[in-house]
PDB file of C-alpha atoms in Angstrom:
ATOM      1  CA  MET A   1      28.463 -30.444  14.204  1.00 41.00           C
ATOM      2  CA  ALA A   2      24.846 -29.253  14.560  1.00 47.00           C
ATOM      3  CA  GLU A   3      22.430 -31.909  16.021  1.00 52.00           C
ATOM      4  CA  GLN A   4      18.864 -32.733  15.105  1.00 55.00           C
ATOM      5  CA  SER A   5      16.383 -30.933  16.816  1.00 58.00           C
ATOM      6  CA  VAL A   6      14.021 -32.570  19.194  1.00 61.00           C
ATOM      7  CA  SER A   7      10.278 -31.371  19.837  1.00 62.00           C
ATOM      8  CA  SER A   8       8.113 -31.796  22.980  1.00 74.00           C
ATOM      9  CA  VAL A   9       5.089 -30.828  20.996  1.00 86.00           C
ATOM     10  CA  GLU A  10       3.255 -33.968  20.400  1.00 88.00           C
ATOM     11  CA  GLY A  11       1.550 -34.666  16.888  1.00 90.00           C
ATOM     12  CA  TYR A  12       3.272 -33.772  13.760  1.00 91.00           C
ATOM     13  CA  PRO A  13       6.348 -31.824  15.148  1.00 92.00           C
ATOM     14  CA  LYS A  14       7.664 -34.604  17.385  1.00 90.00           C
ATOM     15  CA  LEU A  15       7.094 -37.253  14.655  1.00 91.00           C
ATOM     16  CA  THR A  16       8.997 -35.180  11.942  1.00 91.00           C
ATOM     17  CA  CYS A  17      11.921 -34.707  14.529  1.00 88.00           C
ATOM     18  CA  HIS A  18      11.779 -38.426  14.973  1.00 86.00           C
ATOM     19  CA  MET A  19      11.907 -39.055  11.146  1.00 88.00           C
ATOM     20  CA  GLY A  20      14.644 -36.564  10.717  1.00 87.00           C
ATOM     21  CA  ARG A  21      16.753 -38.248  13.397  1.00 83.00           C
ATOM     22  CA  TYR A  22      16.080 -41.692  12.362  1.00 83.00           C
ATOM     23  CA  THR A  23      15.951 -41.707   8.717  1.00 85.00           C
ATOM     24  CA  GLN A  24      14.607 -45.256   8.638  1.00 86.00           C
ATOM     25  CA  SER A  25      11.546 -44.049   9.849  1.00 88.00           C
ATOM     26  CA  ALA A  26      10.923 -41.557   6.990  1.00 92.00           C
ATOM     27  CA  ILE A  27       7.956 -43.709   5.744  1.00 94.00           C
ATOM     28  CA  PHE A  28       5.346 -42.174   3.606  1.00 95.00           C
ATOM     29  CA  ARG A  29       2.337 -43.178   1.682  1.00 94.00           C
ATOM     30  CA  ARG A  30       3.119 -43.998  -1.847  1.00 93.00           C
ATOM     31  CA  PHE A  31      -0.913 -43.145  -3.246  1.00 94.00           C
ATOM     32  CA  SER A  32      -0.239 -45.527  -6.187  1.00 93.00           C
ATOM     33  CA  SER A  33      -3.959 -45.473  -7.017  1.00 94.00           C
ATOM     34  CA  LEU A  34      -4.379 -41.461  -7.082  1.00 95.00           C
ATOM     35  CA  ASN A  35      -1.307 -41.198  -8.851  1.00 95.00           C
ATOM     36  CA  SER A  36      -2.241 -43.654 -11.571  1.00 95.00           C
ATOM     37  CA  GLU A  37      -5.952 -41.777 -11.534  1.00 97.00           C
ATOM     38  CA  ASN A  38      -4.573 -38.463 -12.046  1.00 96.00           C
ATOM     39  CA  ILE A  39      -2.541 -39.673 -15.134  1.00 97.00           C
ATOM     40  CA  LEU A  40      -5.253 -41.242 -16.403  1.00 97.00           C
ATOM     41  CA  TYR A  41      -7.394 -37.980 -16.301  1.00 97.00           C
ATOM     42  CA  MET A  42      -4.547 -36.219 -17.928  1.00 97.00           C
ATOM     43  CA  GLN A  43      -4.383 -38.795 -20.387  1.00 97.00           C
ATOM     44  CA  ALA A  44      -8.194 -38.714 -21.321  1.00 98.00           C
ATOM     45  CA  GLU A  45      -7.686 -34.562 -21.628  1.00 97.00           C
ATOM     46  CA  LEU A  46      -4.991 -35.002 -24.176  1.00 97.00           C
ATOM     47  CA  VAL A  47      -7.033 -37.456 -26.049  1.00 98.00           C
ATOM     48  CA  HIS A  48      -9.707 -35.013 -26.433  1.00 98.00           C
ATOM     49  CA  LEU A  49      -7.506 -32.119 -27.150  1.00 97.00           C
ATOM     50  CA  GLU A  50      -5.568 -34.229 -29.696  1.00 97.00           C
ATOM     51  CA  LYS A  51      -8.722 -35.107 -31.642  1.00 97.00           C
ATOM     52  CA  LYS A  52     -10.093 -31.662 -31.296  1.00 96.00           C
ATOM     53  CA  LEU A  53      -6.649 -30.503 -32.750  1.00 95.00           C
ATOM     54  CA  ARG A  54      -6.773 -32.945 -35.400  1.00 96.00           C
ATOM     55  CA  ARG A  55     -10.359 -31.670 -36.538  1.00 95.00           C
ATOM     56  CA  LEU A  56      -9.193 -27.997 -36.457  1.00 92.00           C
ATOM     57  CA  GLN A  57      -6.420 -28.539 -38.597  1.00 92.00           C
ATOM     58  CA  ALA A  58      -8.203 -30.223 -41.239  1.00 93.00           C
ATOM     59  CA  ASP A  59     -11.014 -27.351 -41.163  1.00 89.00           C
ATOM     60  CA  ASP A  60      -8.209 -24.666 -41.428  1.00 86.00           C
ATOM     61  CA  HIS A  61      -6.451 -26.672 -44.235  1.00 87.00           C
ATOM     62  CA  ALA A  62      -9.411 -26.945 -46.345  1.00 87.00           C
ATOM     63  CA  SER A  63     -10.652 -23.313 -45.849  1.00 85.00           C
ATOM     64  CA  SER A  64     -10.089 -20.703 -48.426  1.00 83.00           C
ATOM     65  CA  GLU A  65     -10.411 -17.944 -46.046  1.00 84.00           C
ATOM     66  CA  GLY A  66      -7.274 -15.968 -45.032  1.00 80.00           C
ATOM     67  CA  HIS A  67      -4.206 -17.783 -44.686  1.00 80.00           C
ATOM     68  CA  ARG A  68      -5.997 -20.823 -42.809  1.00 83.00           C
ATOM     69  CA  SER A  69      -5.057 -23.314 -45.377  1.00 86.00           C
ATOM     70  CA  ASN A  70      -1.374 -22.210 -44.671  1.00 85.00           C
ATOM     71  CA  TYR A  71      -1.225 -22.831 -40.867  1.00 81.00           C
ATOM     72  CA  SER A  72      -0.098 -26.487 -41.429  1.00 85.00           C
ATOM     73  CA  ARG A  73       2.857 -25.486 -43.909  1.00 86.00           C
ATOM     74  CA  ASP A  74       4.124 -21.989 -42.440  1.00 87.00           C
ATOM     75  CA  TRP A  75       4.024 -21.576 -38.829  1.00 85.00           C
ATOM     76  CA  TYR A  76       4.242 -17.765 -39.066  1.00 85.00           C
ATOM     77  CA  TRP A  77       0.876 -17.671 -40.227  1.00 83.00           C
ATOM     78  CA  LEU A  78      -0.342 -19.974 -37.278  1.00 81.00           C
ATOM     79  CA  ASN A  79       1.304 -17.763 -34.916  1.00 81.00           C
ATOM     80  CA  TYR A  80       0.108 -14.646 -36.551  1.00 78.00           C
ATOM     81  CA  ALA A  81      -3.556 -15.773 -36.397  1.00 77.00           C
ATOM     82  CA  SER A  82      -3.076 -16.335 -32.759  1.00 70.00           C
ATOM     83  CA  GLU A  83      -3.367 -12.672 -32.405  1.00 68.00           C
ATOM     84  CA  GLU A  84      -6.850 -12.986 -34.037  1.00 67.00           C
ATOM     85  CA  GLY A  85      -7.871 -15.525 -31.785  1.00 66.00           C
ATOM     86  CA  SER A  86      -7.047 -18.890 -33.897  1.00 84.00           C
ATOM     87  CA  GLU A  87      -8.975 -21.699 -32.056  1.00 89.00           C
ATOM     88  CA  GLN A  88      -6.183 -24.177 -33.673  1.00 89.00           C
ATOM     89  CA  TRP A  89      -3.115 -22.255 -32.054  1.00 89.00           C
ATOM     90  CA  GLU A  90      -5.226 -21.964 -28.691  1.00 91.00           C
ATOM     91  CA  THR A  91      -5.773 -25.451 -28.641  1.00 93.00           C
ATOM     92  CA  ALA A  92      -2.119 -26.324 -29.209  1.00 92.00           C
ATOM     93  CA  VAL A  93      -1.038 -23.933 -26.694  1.00 92.00           C
ATOM     94  CA  ALA A  94      -3.420 -25.802 -24.361  1.00 95.00           C
ATOM     95  CA  ILE A  95      -2.022 -29.026 -25.201  1.00 96.00           C
ATOM     96  CA  ARG A  96       1.400 -27.806 -24.772  1.00 95.00           C
ATOM     97  CA  GLN A  97       0.680 -27.016 -21.291  1.00 96.00           C
ATOM     98  CA  LYS A  98      -1.084 -30.180 -20.614  1.00 97.00           C
ATOM     99  CA  LEU A  99       1.667 -32.353 -22.150  1.00 97.00           C
ATOM    100  CA  LYS A 100       4.013 -30.717 -19.519  1.00 97.00           C
ATOM    101  CA  GLU A 101       1.838 -31.597 -16.756  1.00 97.00           C
ATOM    102  CA  TYR A 102       1.402 -35.196 -18.223  1.00 97.00           C
ATOM    103  CA  ASN A 103       5.162 -35.719 -18.742  1.00 97.00           C
ATOM    104  CA  ASN A 104       6.009 -34.409 -15.421  1.00 97.00           C
ATOM    105  CA  ALA A 105       3.558 -36.747 -13.628  1.00 96.00           C
ATOM    106  CA  ILE A 106       4.625 -39.740 -15.753  1.00 97.00           C
ATOM    107  CA  ILE A 107       8.526 -39.045 -14.695  1.00 96.00           C
ATOM    108  CA  GLN A 108       7.343 -38.518 -10.930  1.00 95.00           C
ATOM    109  CA  GLN A 109       5.532 -41.661 -10.924  1.00 94.00           C
ATOM    110  CA  SER A 110       8.639 -43.465 -12.418  1.00 94.00           C
ATOM    111  CA  VAL A 111      10.744 -42.225 -10.063  1.00 92.00           C
ATOM    112  CA  MET A 112       8.276 -42.945  -7.122  1.00 91.00           C
ATOM    113  CA  GLY A 113       7.888 -46.515  -8.711  1.00 89.00           C
ATOM    114  CA  HIS A 114      11.705 -47.189  -8.082  1.00 89.00           C
ATOM    115  CA  LEU A 115      11.444 -45.909  -4.418  1.00 90.00           C
ATOM    116  CA  ALA A 116      11.894 -49.073  -2.126  1.00 88.00           C
ATOM    117  CA  ASP A 117       8.731 -50.427   0.083  1.00 90.00           C
ATOM    118  CA  PRO A 118       9.719 -49.878   3.858  1.00 90.00           C
ATOM    119  CA  ASN A 119      11.686 -52.479   5.615  1.00 85.00           C
ATOM    120  CA  PRO A 120       9.253 -54.187   7.639  1.00 85.00           C
ATOM    121  CA  HIS A 121      11.369 -54.051  10.573  1.00 83.00           C
ATOM    122  CA  HIS A 122      11.626 -50.520  10.509  1.00 86.00           C
ATOM    123  CA  LEU A 123       7.646 -50.148   9.779  1.00 90.00           C
ATOM    124  CA  ARG A 124       6.799 -52.030  12.764  1.00 88.00           C
ATOM    125  CA  SER A 125       9.601 -49.693  15.156  1.00 86.00           C
ATOM    126  CA  LEU A 126       7.535 -46.733  13.755  1.00 91.00           C
ATOM    127  CA  GLN A 127       4.205 -48.260  14.462  1.00 91.00           C
ATOM    128  CA  GLN A 128       5.417 -49.148  18.011  1.00 88.00           C
ATOM    129  CA  TRP A 129       6.980 -45.394  18.478  1.00 88.00           C
ATOM    130  CA  LEU A 130       3.467 -43.809  17.357  1.00 90.00           C
ATOM    131  CA  GLU A 131       1.790 -46.046  19.959  1.00 89.00           C
ATOM    132  CA  ARG A 132       4.050 -45.774  23.053  1.00 87.00           C
ATOM    133  CA  PRO A 133       3.098 -43.263  25.811  1.00 84.00           C
ATOM    134  CA  GLY A 134       6.523 -41.871  26.174  1.00 76.00           C
ATOM    135  CA  MET A 135       7.164 -41.478  22.206  1.00 81.00           C
ATOM    136  CA  GLY A 136       4.279 -40.756  19.680  1.00 82.00           C
ATOM    137  CA  ASN A 137       1.618 -41.386  22.280  1.00 83.00           C
ATOM    138  CA  LEU A 138      -1.011 -41.827  19.722  1.00 86.00           C
ATOM    139  CA  ALA A 139      -1.061 -38.059  19.087  1.00 88.00           C
ATOM    140  CA  LEU A 140      -2.556 -37.803  15.820  1.00 90.00           C
ATOM    141  CA  ILE A 141      -6.178 -37.788  15.806  1.00 91.00           C
ATOM    142  CA  GLY A 142      -7.063 -36.887  12.110  1.00 92.00           C
ATOM    143  CA  LYS A 143      -7.778 -39.397   9.293  1.00 93.00           C
ATOM    144  CA  ASP A 144      -4.252 -39.908   8.495  1.00 92.00           C
ATOM    145  CA  ARG A 145      -3.419 -41.474  12.066  1.00 91.00           C
ATOM    146  CA  ASN A 146      -3.847 -44.884  10.311  1.00 91.00           C
ATOM    147  CA  VAL A 147      -1.423 -44.401   7.408  1.00 93.00           C
ATOM    148  CA  TRP A 148       0.986 -46.697   8.989  1.00 93.00           C
ATOM    149  CA  GLY A 149      -1.210 -49.189  10.559  1.00 90.00           C
ATOM    150  CA  THR A 150      -0.848 -50.831  14.064  1.00 89.00           C
ATOM    151  CA  SER A 151       1.625 -53.051  15.756  1.00 86.00           C
ATOM    152  CA  ASP A 152      -0.956 -55.753  16.329  1.00 87.00           C
ATOM    153  CA  GLU A 153      -1.705 -56.093  12.675  1.00 87.00           C
ATOM    154  CA  ARG A 154       0.064 -58.260  10.257  1.00 87.00           C
ATOM    155  CA  ILE A 155       2.311 -56.233   7.570  1.00 84.00           C
ATOM    156  CA  SER A 156       0.918 -56.831   4.186  1.00 83.00           C
ATOM    157  CA  SER A 157       3.408 -57.230   1.247  1.00 78.00           C
ATOM    158  CA  ASN A 158       1.040 -54.938  -0.748  1.00 83.00           C
ATOM    159  CA  ILE A 159       1.204 -52.199   1.520  1.00 87.00           C
ATOM    160  CA  ASP A 160       0.842 -48.484  -0.054  1.00 92.00           C
ATOM    161  CA  LEU A 161       4.165 -47.125   1.649  1.00 94.00           C
ATOM    162  CA  LEU A 162       7.460 -46.111   0.546  1.00 93.00           C
ATOM    163  CA  THR A 163      10.592 -45.113   2.375  1.00 91.00           C
ATOM    164  CA  VAL A 164      12.951 -42.208   1.187  1.00 87.00           C
ATOM    165  CA  CYS A 165      15.805 -43.723   3.110  1.00 80.00           C
ATOM    166  CA  PRO A 166      17.879 -46.074   0.490  1.00 69.00           C
ATOM    167  CA  PRO A 167      17.783 -49.621   1.912  1.00 62.00           C
ATOM    168  CA  GLY A 168      21.214 -50.195   0.588  1.00 61.00           C
ATOM    169  CA  SER A 169      22.364 -53.962  -0.795  1.00 59.00           C
ATOM    170  CA  ARG A 170      22.296 -56.181   2.386  1.00 68.00           C
ATOM    171  CA  ASP A 171      22.626 -59.695   2.559  1.00 75.00           C
ATOM    172  CA  SER A 172      20.665 -62.131   4.717  1.00 78.00           C
ATOM    173  CA  PHE A 173      23.038 -62.431   7.479  1.00 79.00           C
ATOM    174  CA  SER A 174      23.530 -58.468   7.436  1.00 78.00           C
ATOM    175  CA  ALA A 175      19.727 -58.300   7.745  1.00 76.00           C
ATOM    176  CA  TRP A 176      19.409 -60.975  10.522  1.00 79.00           C
ATOM    177  CA  PHE A 177      22.203 -59.494  12.771  1.00 78.00           C
ATOM    178  CA  THR A 178      20.942 -55.822  12.294  1.00 76.00           C
ATOM    179  CA  GLU A 179      17.458 -56.428  12.842  1.00 71.00           C
ATOM    180  CA  SER A 180      17.026 -59.538  15.054  1.00 76.00           C
ATOM    181  CA  PHE A 181      20.390 -60.456  16.890  1.00 79.00           C
ATOM    182  CA  ILE A 182      21.183 -56.761  17.734  1.00 75.00           C
ATOM    183  CA  HIS A 183      17.928 -56.453  19.270  1.00 74.00           C
ATOM    184  CA  VAL A 184      18.038 -59.645  21.351  1.00 78.00           C
ATOM    185  CA  ILE A 185      21.638 -58.937  22.525  1.00 77.00           C
ATOM    186  CA  HIS A 186      20.289 -55.057  23.635  1.00 69.00           C
ATOM    187  CA  LYS A 187      17.818 -56.491  25.580  1.00 75.00           C
ATOM    188  CA  LEU A 188      19.884 -59.093  27.533  1.00 75.00           C
ATOM    189  CA  VAL A 189      23.208 -57.141  27.770  1.00 69.00           C
ATOM    190  CA  TRP A 190      23.729 -53.786  26.118  1.00 61.00           C
ATOM    191  CA  ARG A 191      20.540 -51.803  27.342  1.00 61.00           C
ATOM    192  CA  HIS A 192      22.669 -51.845  30.766  1.00 59.00           C
ATOM    193  CA  LEU A 193      25.669 -50.375  29.056  1.00 61.00           C
ATOM    194  CA  LYS A 194      24.650 -48.157  26.108  1.00 63.00           C
ATOM    195  CA  LYS A 195      23.557 -44.452  26.791  1.00 64.00           C
ATOM    196  CA  VAL A 196      20.225 -43.881  25.237  1.00 60.00           C
ATOM    197  CA  ASP A 197      19.977 -41.348  22.501  1.00 60.00           C
ATOM    198  CA  ASP A 198      16.667 -39.805  23.858  1.00 60.00           C
ATOM    199  CA  PRO A 199      16.141 -39.929  27.584  1.00 57.00           C
ATOM    200  CA  GLU A 200      12.384 -39.055  27.143  1.00 56.00           C
ATOM    201  CA  SER A 201      11.687 -41.899  24.828  1.00 55.00           C
ATOM    202  CA  GLY A 202      14.509 -44.257  26.068  1.00 59.00           C
ATOM    203  CA  ILE A 203      15.472 -45.058  22.465  1.00 63.00           C
ATOM    204  CA  ALA A 204      19.215 -46.267  21.995  1.00 63.00           C
ATOM    205  CA  SER A 205      20.473 -46.612  18.146  1.00 66.00           C
ATOM    206  CA  TYR A 206      23.259 -48.296  16.686  1.00 68.00           C
ATOM    207  CA  GLU A 207      25.223 -46.818  13.890  1.00 71.00           C
ATOM    208  CA  GLU A 208      24.837 -48.613  10.408  1.00 72.00           C
ATOM    209  CA  ASN A 209      28.196 -48.079   9.623  1.00 75.00           C
ATOM    210  CA  VAL A 210      29.420 -49.933  12.716  1.00 77.00           C
ATOM    211  CA  LEU A 211      26.985 -52.888  12.614  1.00 76.00           C
ATOM    212  CA  HIS A 212      28.316 -53.188   8.724  1.00 80.00           C
ATOM    213  CA  LYS A 213      31.687 -53.459  10.149  1.00 84.00           C
ATOM    214  CA  TYR A 214      30.904 -56.359  12.641  1.00 82.00           C
ATOM    215  CA  THR A 215      29.472 -58.380   9.810  1.00 83.00           C
ATOM    216  CA  SER A 216      32.135 -57.731   7.573  1.00 85.00           C
ATOM    217  CA  HIS A 217      34.720 -59.140  10.017  1.00 87.00           C
ATOM    218  CA  ILE A 218      32.257 -62.210  10.716  1.00 86.00           C
ATOM    219  CA  THR A 219      31.982 -62.868   7.078  1.00 86.00           C
ATOM    220  CA  THR A 220      35.687 -62.409   6.367  1.00 88.00           C
ATOM    221  CA  ILE A 221      36.594 -65.069   9.406  1.00 88.00           C
ATOM    222  CA  ILE A 222      34.107 -67.455   8.151  1.00 86.00           C
ATOM    223  CA  ALA A 223      35.280 -67.204   4.572  1.00 85.00           C
ATOM    224  CA  SER A 224      38.791 -67.983   5.832  1.00 87.00           C
ATOM    225  CA  LEU A 225      37.832 -70.666   7.807  1.00 87.00           C
ATOM    226  CA  LEU A 226      35.781 -72.708   5.510  1.00 86.00           C
ATOM    227  CA  PRO A 227      38.498 -73.568   3.187  1.00 86.00           C
ATOM    228  CA  ILE A 228      41.189 -74.425   6.154  1.00 89.00           C
ATOM    229  CA  LEU A 229      38.681 -76.642   7.746  1.00 89.00           C
ATOM    230  CA  ALA A 230      37.914 -78.642   4.389  1.00 87.00           C
ATOM    231  CA  ILE A 231      41.264 -79.259   3.665  1.00 88.00           C
ATOM    232  CA  VAL A 232      42.329 -80.213   7.348  1.00 89.00           C
ATOM    233  CA  VAL A 233      39.337 -82.455   7.303  1.00 88.00           C
ATOM    234  CA  LEU A 234      40.256 -84.117   3.909  1.00 86.00           C
ATOM    235  CA  TYR A 235      43.603 -84.414   4.673  1.00 85.00           C
ATOM    236  CA  ARG A 236      42.576 -86.953   7.901  1.00 87.00           C
ATOM    237  CA  VAL A 237      40.134 -88.869   6.070  1.00 87.00           C
ATOM    238  CA  ASP A 238      41.635 -91.890   4.242  1.00 85.00           C
ATOM    239  CA  SER A 239      38.604 -93.385   2.585  1.00 87.00           C
ATOM    240  CA  MET A 240      37.852 -92.214  -0.831  1.00 86.00           C
ATOM    241  CA  ASN A 241      33.862 -92.765  -0.468  1.00 88.00           C
ATOM    242  CA  ALA A 242      34.298 -90.553   2.749  1.00 88.00           C
ATOM    243  CA  ARG A 243      36.134 -87.934   1.082  1.00 86.00           C
ATOM    244  CA  LEU A 244      33.577 -87.723  -1.913  1.00 89.00           C
ATOM    245  CA  GLY A 245      30.779 -87.339   0.522  1.00 89.00           C
ATOM    246  CA  LEU A 246      32.950 -84.582   2.641  1.00 88.00           C
ATOM    247  CA  ILE A 247      33.692 -82.647  -0.674  1.00 87.00           C
ATOM    248  CA  ALA A 248      29.749 -82.664  -1.633  1.00 89.00           C
ATOM    249  CA  LEU A 249      28.995 -81.488   2.088  1.00 89.00           C
ATOM    250  CA  PHE A 250      31.664 -78.841   1.984  1.00 87.00           C
ATOM    251  CA  THR A 251      30.245 -77.720  -1.456  1.00 86.00           C
ATOM    252  CA  PHE A 252      26.901 -77.595  -0.079  1.00 88.00           C
ATOM    253  CA  THR A 253      28.135 -75.511   2.870  1.00 87.00           C
ATOM    254  CA  PHE A 254      30.028 -73.230   0.670  1.00 86.00           C
ATOM    255  CA  THR A 255      26.788 -72.369  -1.476  1.00 86.00           C
ATOM    256  CA  THR A 256      24.872 -71.880   1.548  1.00 85.00           C
ATOM    257  CA  ALA A 257      27.277 -69.607   2.894  1.00 84.00           C
ATOM    258  CA  LEU A 258      27.692 -67.733  -0.118  1.00 82.00           C
ATOM    259  CA  SER A 259      23.669 -66.988  -0.180  1.00 83.00           C
ATOM    260  CA  PHE A 260      23.518 -66.321   3.676  1.00 80.00           C
ATOM    261  CA  PHE A 261      26.590 -64.126   4.241  1.00 80.00           C
ATOM    262  CA  THR A 262      26.782 -62.155   0.642  1.00 80.00           C
ATOM    263  CA  SER A 263      24.473 -60.652  -1.646  1.00 76.00           C
ATOM    264  CA  ALA A 264      25.492 -62.650  -4.589  1.00 71.00           C
ATOM    265  CA  THR A 265      23.371 -63.325  -7.408  1.00 76.00           C
ATOM    266  CA  ARG A 266      22.244 -66.843  -8.700  1.00 74.00           C
ATOM    267  CA  GLY A 267      24.500 -66.843 -11.656  1.00 74.00           C
ATOM    268  CA  GLU A 268      27.394 -65.702  -9.358  1.00 71.00           C
ATOM    269  CA  ILE A 269      26.878 -68.578  -6.950  1.00 70.00           C
ATOM    270  CA  PHE A 270      26.870 -71.153  -9.719  1.00 73.00           C
ATOM    271  CA  ILE A 271      29.968 -69.854 -11.386  1.00 74.00           C
ATOM    272  CA  ALA A 272      31.824 -70.010  -7.742  1.00 70.00           C
ATOM    273  CA  THR A 273      30.630 -73.243  -7.001  1.00 70.00           C
ATOM    274  CA  SER A 274      31.475 -74.881 -10.276  1.00 67.00           C
ATOM    275  CA  THR A 275      35.113 -73.432 -10.029  1.00 65.00           C
TER     276      THR A 275
END
């Protein structure tokens, strides 16, 4: 199987290789304002062209010259008039081209609007990579060098960035496990055991599907133990008041576990709790 290439040339070559190898680092500017401004300009052009076309249509329809009055009723004469430089036809063709650009821009903006914001953990990792001497080494010196911000800045919720790596549907437990727990465990134990992927930068990565298996196993074990624990505890308690209190406690625990260990919606949690 072919491996991702690694470039020793600092700047864009090394950054693109890093993004290709670690797809969660493929984070780019969204340019929301510029995209909207571009659409607004095309919209304004189309509004002017539309008004011009309606005026020309009215003038040609009221004209007694040649077949101009037939332009609005027979496409043949309008198309034939294009050979003679009909302004109405030229305007219609200009609108056709501009509409194509406008519609494409709208579709692209819609698609980009559905692209997710970058995960704060992944963005922070990219910022740190760009700054570390053995990695990005602050090699970008152009005006785009601050696109991703710096590691000492707070990550804003309104940041104008997107990621092309699908984030997937992750529950709170999986997010905590992969972003916080693994980071701590790696620092304490696994950094002495796991081989780094890139000796130059010292980066060690963990396969997302492997981590997902770990979280699935843990969730399955907890899901199996909760009802067993509830049955055993309630069996050993004789007091009815204590049992009612324990039932409320276990119901709360079950609801909390559903929210933390799964990606269940509010409706699904209500249904599961009520049944």
